[in-house]
Short mmCIF file of C-alpha atoms and ligand atoms in Angstrom, two decimals:
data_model
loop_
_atom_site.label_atom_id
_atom_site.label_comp_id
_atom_site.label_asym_id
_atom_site.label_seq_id
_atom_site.Cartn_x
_atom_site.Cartn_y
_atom_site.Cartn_z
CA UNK D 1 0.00 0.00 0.00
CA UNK D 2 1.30 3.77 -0.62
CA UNK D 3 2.54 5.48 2.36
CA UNK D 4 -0.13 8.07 3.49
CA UNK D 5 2.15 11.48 4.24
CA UNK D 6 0.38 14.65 5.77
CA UNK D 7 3.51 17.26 4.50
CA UNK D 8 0.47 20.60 3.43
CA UNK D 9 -3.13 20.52 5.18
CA UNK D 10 -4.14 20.76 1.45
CA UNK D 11 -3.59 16.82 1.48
CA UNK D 12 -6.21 15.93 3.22
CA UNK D 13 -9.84 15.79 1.69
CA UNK D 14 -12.68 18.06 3.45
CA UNK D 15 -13.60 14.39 4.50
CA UNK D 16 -10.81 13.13 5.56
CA UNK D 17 -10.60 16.39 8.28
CA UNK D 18 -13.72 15.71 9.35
CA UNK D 19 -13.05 11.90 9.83
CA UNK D 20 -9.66 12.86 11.98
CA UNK D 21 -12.05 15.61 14.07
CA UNK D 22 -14.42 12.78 14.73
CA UNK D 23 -11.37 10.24 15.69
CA UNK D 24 -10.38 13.33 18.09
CA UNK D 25 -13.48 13.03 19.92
CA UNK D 26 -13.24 9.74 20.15
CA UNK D 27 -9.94 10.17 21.61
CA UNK D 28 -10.76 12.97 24.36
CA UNK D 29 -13.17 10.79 25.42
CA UNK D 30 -11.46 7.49 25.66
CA UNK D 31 -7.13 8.34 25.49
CA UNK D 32 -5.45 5.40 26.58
CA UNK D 33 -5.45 2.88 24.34
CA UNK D 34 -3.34 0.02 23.32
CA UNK D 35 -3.36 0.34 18.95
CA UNK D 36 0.10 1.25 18.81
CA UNK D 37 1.50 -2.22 20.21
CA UNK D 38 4.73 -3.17 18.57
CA UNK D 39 5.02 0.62 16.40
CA UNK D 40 7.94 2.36 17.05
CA UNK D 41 7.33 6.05 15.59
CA UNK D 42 10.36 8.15 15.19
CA UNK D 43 10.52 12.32 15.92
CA UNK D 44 13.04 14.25 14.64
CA UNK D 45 13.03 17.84 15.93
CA UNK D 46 15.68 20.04 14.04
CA UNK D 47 13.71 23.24 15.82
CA UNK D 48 12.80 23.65 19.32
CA UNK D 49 9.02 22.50 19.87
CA UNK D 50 7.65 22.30 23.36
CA UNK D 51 3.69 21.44 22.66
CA UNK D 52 4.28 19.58 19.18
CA UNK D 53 6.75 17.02 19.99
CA UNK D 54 5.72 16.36 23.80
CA UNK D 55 1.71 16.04 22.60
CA UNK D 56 3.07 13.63 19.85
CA UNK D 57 5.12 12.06 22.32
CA UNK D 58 2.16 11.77 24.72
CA UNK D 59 -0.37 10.54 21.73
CA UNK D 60 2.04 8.06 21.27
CA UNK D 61 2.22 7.30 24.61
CA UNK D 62 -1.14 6.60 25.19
CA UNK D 63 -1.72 4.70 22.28
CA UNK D 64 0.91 1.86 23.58
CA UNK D 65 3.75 3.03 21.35
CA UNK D 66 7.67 3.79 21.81
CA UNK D 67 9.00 7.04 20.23
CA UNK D 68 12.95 7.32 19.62
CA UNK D 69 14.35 10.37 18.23
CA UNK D 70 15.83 13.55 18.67
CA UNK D 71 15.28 16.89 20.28
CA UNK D 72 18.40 19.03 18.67
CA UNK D 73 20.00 18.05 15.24
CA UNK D 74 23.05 19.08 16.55
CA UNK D 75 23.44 15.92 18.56
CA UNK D 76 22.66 13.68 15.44
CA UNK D 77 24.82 12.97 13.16
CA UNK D 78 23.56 16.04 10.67
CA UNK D 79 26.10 17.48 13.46
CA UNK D 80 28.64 15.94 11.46
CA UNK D 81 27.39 16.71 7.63
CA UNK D 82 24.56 14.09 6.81
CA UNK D 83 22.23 15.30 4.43
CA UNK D 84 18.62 15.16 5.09
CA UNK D 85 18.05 12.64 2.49
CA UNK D 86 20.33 10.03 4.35
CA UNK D 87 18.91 10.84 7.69
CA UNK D 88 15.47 10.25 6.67
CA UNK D 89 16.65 7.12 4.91
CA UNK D 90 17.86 5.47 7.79
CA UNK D 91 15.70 6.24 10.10
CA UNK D 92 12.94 5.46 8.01
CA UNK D 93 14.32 1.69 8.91
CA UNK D 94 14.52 2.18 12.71
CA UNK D 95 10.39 3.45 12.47
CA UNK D 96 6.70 2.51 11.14
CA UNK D 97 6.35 6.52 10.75
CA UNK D 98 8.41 9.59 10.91
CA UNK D 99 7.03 12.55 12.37
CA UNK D 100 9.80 15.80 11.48
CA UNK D 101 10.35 19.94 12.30
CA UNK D 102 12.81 21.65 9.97
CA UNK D 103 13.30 24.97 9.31
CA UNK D 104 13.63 24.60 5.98
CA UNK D 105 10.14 25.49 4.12
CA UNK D 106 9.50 22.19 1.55
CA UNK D 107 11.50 19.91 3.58
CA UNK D 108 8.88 17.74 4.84
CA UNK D 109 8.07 17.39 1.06
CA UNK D 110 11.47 16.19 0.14
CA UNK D 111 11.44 13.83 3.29
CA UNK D 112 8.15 12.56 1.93
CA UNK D 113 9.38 11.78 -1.40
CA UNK D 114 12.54 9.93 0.10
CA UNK D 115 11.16 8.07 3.04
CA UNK D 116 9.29 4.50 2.87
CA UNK D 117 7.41 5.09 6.24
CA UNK D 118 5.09 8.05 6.49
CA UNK D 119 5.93 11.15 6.85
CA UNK D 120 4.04 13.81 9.40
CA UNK D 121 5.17 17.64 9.10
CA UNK D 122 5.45 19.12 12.44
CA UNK D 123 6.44 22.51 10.62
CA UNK D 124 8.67 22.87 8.01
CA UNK D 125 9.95 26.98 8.03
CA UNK D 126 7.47 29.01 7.76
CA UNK D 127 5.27 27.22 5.45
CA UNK D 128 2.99 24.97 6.95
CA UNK D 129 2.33 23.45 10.61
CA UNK D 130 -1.07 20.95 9.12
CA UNK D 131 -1.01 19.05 12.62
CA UNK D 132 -1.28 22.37 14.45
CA UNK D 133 -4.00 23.18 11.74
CA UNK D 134 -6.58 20.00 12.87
CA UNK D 135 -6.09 20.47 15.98
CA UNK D 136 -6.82 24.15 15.76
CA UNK D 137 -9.93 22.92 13.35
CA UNK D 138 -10.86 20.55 16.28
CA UNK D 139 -10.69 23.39 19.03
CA UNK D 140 -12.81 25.65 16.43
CA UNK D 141 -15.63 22.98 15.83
CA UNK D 142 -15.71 22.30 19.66
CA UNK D 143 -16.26 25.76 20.32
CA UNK D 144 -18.43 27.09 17.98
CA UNK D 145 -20.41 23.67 17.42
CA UNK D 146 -19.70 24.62 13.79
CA UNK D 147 -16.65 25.33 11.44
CA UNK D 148 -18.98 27.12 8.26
CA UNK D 149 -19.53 30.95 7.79
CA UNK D 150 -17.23 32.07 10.52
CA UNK D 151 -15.36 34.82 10.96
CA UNK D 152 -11.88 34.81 12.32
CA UNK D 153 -9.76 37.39 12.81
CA UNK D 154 -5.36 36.66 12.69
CA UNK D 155 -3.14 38.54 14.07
CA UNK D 156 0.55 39.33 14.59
CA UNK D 157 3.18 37.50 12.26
CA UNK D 158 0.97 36.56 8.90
CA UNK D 159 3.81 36.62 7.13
CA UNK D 160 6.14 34.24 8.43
CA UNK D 161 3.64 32.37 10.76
CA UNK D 162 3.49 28.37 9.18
CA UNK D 163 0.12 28.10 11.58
CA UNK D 164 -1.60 30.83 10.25
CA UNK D 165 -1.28 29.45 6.45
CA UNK D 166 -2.25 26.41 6.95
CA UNK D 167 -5.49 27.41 9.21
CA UNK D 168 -6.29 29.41 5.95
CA UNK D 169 -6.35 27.15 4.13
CA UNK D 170 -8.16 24.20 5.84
CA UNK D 171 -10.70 27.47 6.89
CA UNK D 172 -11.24 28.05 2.73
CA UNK D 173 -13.49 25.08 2.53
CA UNK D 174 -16.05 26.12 5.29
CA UNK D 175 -16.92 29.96 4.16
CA UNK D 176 -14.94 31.87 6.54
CA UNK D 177 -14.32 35.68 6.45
CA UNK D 178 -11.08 36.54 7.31
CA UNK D 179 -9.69 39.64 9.06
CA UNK D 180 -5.62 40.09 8.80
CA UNK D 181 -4.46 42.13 11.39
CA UNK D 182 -0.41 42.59 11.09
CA UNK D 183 2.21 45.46 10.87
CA UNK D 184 2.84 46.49 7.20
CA UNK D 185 5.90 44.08 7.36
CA UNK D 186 4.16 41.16 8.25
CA UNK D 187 1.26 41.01 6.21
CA UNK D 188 0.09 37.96 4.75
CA UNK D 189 1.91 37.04 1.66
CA UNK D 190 0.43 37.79 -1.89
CA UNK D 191 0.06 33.72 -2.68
CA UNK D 192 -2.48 33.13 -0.22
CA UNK D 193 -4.48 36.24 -0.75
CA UNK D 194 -4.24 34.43 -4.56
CA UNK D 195 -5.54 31.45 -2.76
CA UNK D 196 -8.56 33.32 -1.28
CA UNK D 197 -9.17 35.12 -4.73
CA UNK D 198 -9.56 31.80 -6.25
CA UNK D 199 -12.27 30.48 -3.78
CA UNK D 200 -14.23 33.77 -4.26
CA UNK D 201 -13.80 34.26 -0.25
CA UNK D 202 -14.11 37.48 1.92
CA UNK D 203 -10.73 38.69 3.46
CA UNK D 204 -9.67 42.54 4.61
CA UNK D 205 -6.49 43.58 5.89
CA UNK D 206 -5.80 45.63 9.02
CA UNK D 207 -3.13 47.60 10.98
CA UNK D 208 -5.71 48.06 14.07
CA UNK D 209 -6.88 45.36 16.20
CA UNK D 210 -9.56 47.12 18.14
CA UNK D 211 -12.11 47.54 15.25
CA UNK D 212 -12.44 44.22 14.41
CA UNK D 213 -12.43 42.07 17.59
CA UNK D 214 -16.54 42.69 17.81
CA UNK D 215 -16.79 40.67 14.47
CA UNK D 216 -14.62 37.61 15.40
CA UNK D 217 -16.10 34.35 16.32
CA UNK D 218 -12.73 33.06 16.33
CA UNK D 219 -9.79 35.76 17.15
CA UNK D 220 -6.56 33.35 16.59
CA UNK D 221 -3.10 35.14 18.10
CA UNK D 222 0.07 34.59 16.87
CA UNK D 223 3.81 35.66 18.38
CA UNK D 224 6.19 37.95 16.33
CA UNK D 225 8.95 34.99 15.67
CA UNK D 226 12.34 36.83 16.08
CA UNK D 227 14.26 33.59 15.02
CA UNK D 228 12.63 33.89 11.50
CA UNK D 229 13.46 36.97 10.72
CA UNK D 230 17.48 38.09 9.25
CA UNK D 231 16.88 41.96 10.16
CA UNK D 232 17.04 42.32 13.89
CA UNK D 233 15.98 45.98 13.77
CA UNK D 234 12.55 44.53 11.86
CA UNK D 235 12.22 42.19 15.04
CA UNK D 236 13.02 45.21 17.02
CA UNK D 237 10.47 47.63 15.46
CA UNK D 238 7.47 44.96 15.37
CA UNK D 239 7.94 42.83 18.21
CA UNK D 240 5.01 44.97 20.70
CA UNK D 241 2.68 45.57 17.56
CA UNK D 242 0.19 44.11 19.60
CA UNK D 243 -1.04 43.43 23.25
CA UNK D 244 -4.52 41.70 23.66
CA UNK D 245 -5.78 42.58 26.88
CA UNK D 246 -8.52 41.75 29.28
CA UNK D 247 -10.68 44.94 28.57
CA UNK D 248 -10.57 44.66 24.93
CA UNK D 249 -12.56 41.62 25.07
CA UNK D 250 -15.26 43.55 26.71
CA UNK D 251 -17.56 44.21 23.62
CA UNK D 252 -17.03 40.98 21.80
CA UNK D 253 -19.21 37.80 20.80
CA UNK D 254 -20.37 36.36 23.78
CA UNK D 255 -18.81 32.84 22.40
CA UNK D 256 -15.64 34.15 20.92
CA UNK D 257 -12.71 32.29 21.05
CA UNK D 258 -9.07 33.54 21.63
CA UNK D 259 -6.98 30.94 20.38
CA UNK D 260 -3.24 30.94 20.03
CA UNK D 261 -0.14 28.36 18.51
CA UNK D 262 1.73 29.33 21.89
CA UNK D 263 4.52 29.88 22.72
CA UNK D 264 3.33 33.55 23.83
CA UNK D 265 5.70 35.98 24.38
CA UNK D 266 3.71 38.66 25.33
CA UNK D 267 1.31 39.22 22.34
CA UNK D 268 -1.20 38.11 25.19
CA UNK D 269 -1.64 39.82 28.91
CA UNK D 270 -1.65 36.84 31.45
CA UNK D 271 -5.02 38.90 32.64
CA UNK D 272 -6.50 37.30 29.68
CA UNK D 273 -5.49 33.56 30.61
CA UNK D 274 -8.75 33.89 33.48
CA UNK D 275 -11.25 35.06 30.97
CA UNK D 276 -13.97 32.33 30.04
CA UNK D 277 -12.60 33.48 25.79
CA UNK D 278 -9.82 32.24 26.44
CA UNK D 279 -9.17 29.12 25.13
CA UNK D 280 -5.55 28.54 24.00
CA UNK D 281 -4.30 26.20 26.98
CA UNK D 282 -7.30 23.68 26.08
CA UNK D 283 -6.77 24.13 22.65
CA UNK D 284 -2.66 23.17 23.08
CA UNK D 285 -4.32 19.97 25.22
CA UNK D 286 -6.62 19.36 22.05
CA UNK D 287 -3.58 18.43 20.43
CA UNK D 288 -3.00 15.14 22.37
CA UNK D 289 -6.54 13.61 21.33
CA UNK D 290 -5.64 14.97 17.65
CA UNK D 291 -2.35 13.77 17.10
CA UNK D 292 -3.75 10.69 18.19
CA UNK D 293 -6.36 10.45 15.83
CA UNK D 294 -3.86 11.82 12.81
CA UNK D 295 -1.13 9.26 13.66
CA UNK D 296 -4.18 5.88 14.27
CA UNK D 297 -5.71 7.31 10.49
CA UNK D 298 -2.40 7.19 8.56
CA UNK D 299 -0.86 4.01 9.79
CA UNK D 300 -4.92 2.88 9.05
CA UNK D 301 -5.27 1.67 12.05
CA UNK D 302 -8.44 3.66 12.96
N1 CP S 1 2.29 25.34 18.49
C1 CP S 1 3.55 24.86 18.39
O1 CP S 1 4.01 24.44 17.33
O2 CP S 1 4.23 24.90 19.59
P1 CP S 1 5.70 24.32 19.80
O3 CP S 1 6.63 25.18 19.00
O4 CP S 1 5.94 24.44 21.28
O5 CP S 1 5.72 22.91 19.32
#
């Protein structure tokens, strides 16, 4: 049988999300369970991850698997010059499925192409984070009771932020507006404002975050990321662009959601954590019962 990779969100069918939301809640509702006997699934970190590689870990966990892998490429043998190609290679025959981070953007792809287990992009640059994507789709449905005709509002790094182009995209099959809400140096890059165009869908950018919280069912926060960026005055002179605090909440949908990747920096006041919107520690904990699901569909276990 082909391997089933999940590299760009846009891989998976409107029905296949929907089947790995439905797994999820299966999952939240019943986590420990022994399908993973005798898998050994491999993660390969070449960026720092706190959330993505210790809910895989725990998915796996859970499931009844082992994970072996590493946490810092410089303490595999890339360290000393092998190519990606090779790495993937051979692990590929210490694993039943690799799950990867790389900061290089189409990496995952080129694992994908070389490996003969599956391969699961846990980011690759700033191009696309799909695992963060279904669980973020999982949070939304859970929420909202509904993922069509929403609006949801993004805001901070649209340029370089991996989760906020693959939400888009899994969002352009449900009707969503979108609001963009970014400096002028982070907007959200011309080939997915082509990729809106193309579905005929509502988006408007922003500089101001005030105006458009009201409107949000969904208001989904991202962190300026210094390490992408190879001006450090840039960094400098966007890094505070925006706060979300308590009392801007005030006049909002009564159900909105504030939602966030994390890590924060401080693109979110901790007097936000207590407010009944916020939602971005469950959400993070959504990604346990997801990354179960995504891992139990692919090796078709589920
Ligand atoms: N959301 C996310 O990718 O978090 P980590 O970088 O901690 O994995």
């Amino acid at each position: 049988m082909e391997n089933k990779h999940l590299v760009s969100i846009t891989d998976f069918s409107k029905e296949e999300i929907f089947r790995i939301l439905d797994l999820a809640e299966g999952f939240e509702k019943n986590p420990n369970q022994n399908l993973l006997d005798n898998k050994v699934i491999a993660t390969l970190f070449f960026e720092p991850s706190t959330r993505t590689r210790l809910s895989f870990e725990s998915a796996i966990s859970r499931l009844g698997g082992k994970y072996i892998g590493f946490t810092d490429a410089g303490s595999s043998s890339v360290k000393k010059g092998e190519s990606l190609k090779d790495t993937i290679m051979t692990v590929a025959n210490y694993s039943d499925m690799i799950i990867m981070r790389n900061p290089i953007e189409g990496s995952a792809r080129w694992a994908s192409e070389v490996s003969n287990v599956p391969i699961v992009n846990a980011g690759d640059g700033a191009n696309q984070h799909p695992t963060q994507t279904l669980l973020d789709l999982y949070s939304i449905r859970k929420t909202q009771g509904t993922l069509d005709n929403l609006n949801i509002c993004f805001v901070g790094d649209l340029k370089y932020g991996r989760t906020v182009h693959s939400l888009l995209q899994a969002m352009a099959m449900f009707n969503t507006t979108y609001n963009f809400v970014s400096p002028d140096e982070l907007k959200i890059p011309n080939e997915y404002k082509l990729y809106l165009d193309k579905k005929d869908l509502k988006y408007y950018e922003h500089k101001e975050l005030d105006e458009v919280l009201k409107h949000a069912d969904i208001v989904y926060m991202t962190r300026i990321q210094r390490e992408r960026f190879s001006d450090p005055i840039e960094y400098e002179r966007t890094k505070n662009s925006y706060v979300l605090k308590n009392n801007m909440l005030e006049n909002t949908k009564e159900n909105m959601k504030v939602l966030h990747p994390l890590p924060r920096v401080n693109e979110i006041h901790t007097n936000v954590d207590e407010n009944e919107k916020a939602y971005y520690f469950t959400q993070a904990l959504n990604g346990v019962y997801t990354r179960q699901a995504i891992i139990t569909h692919i090796l078709g276990l589920k």
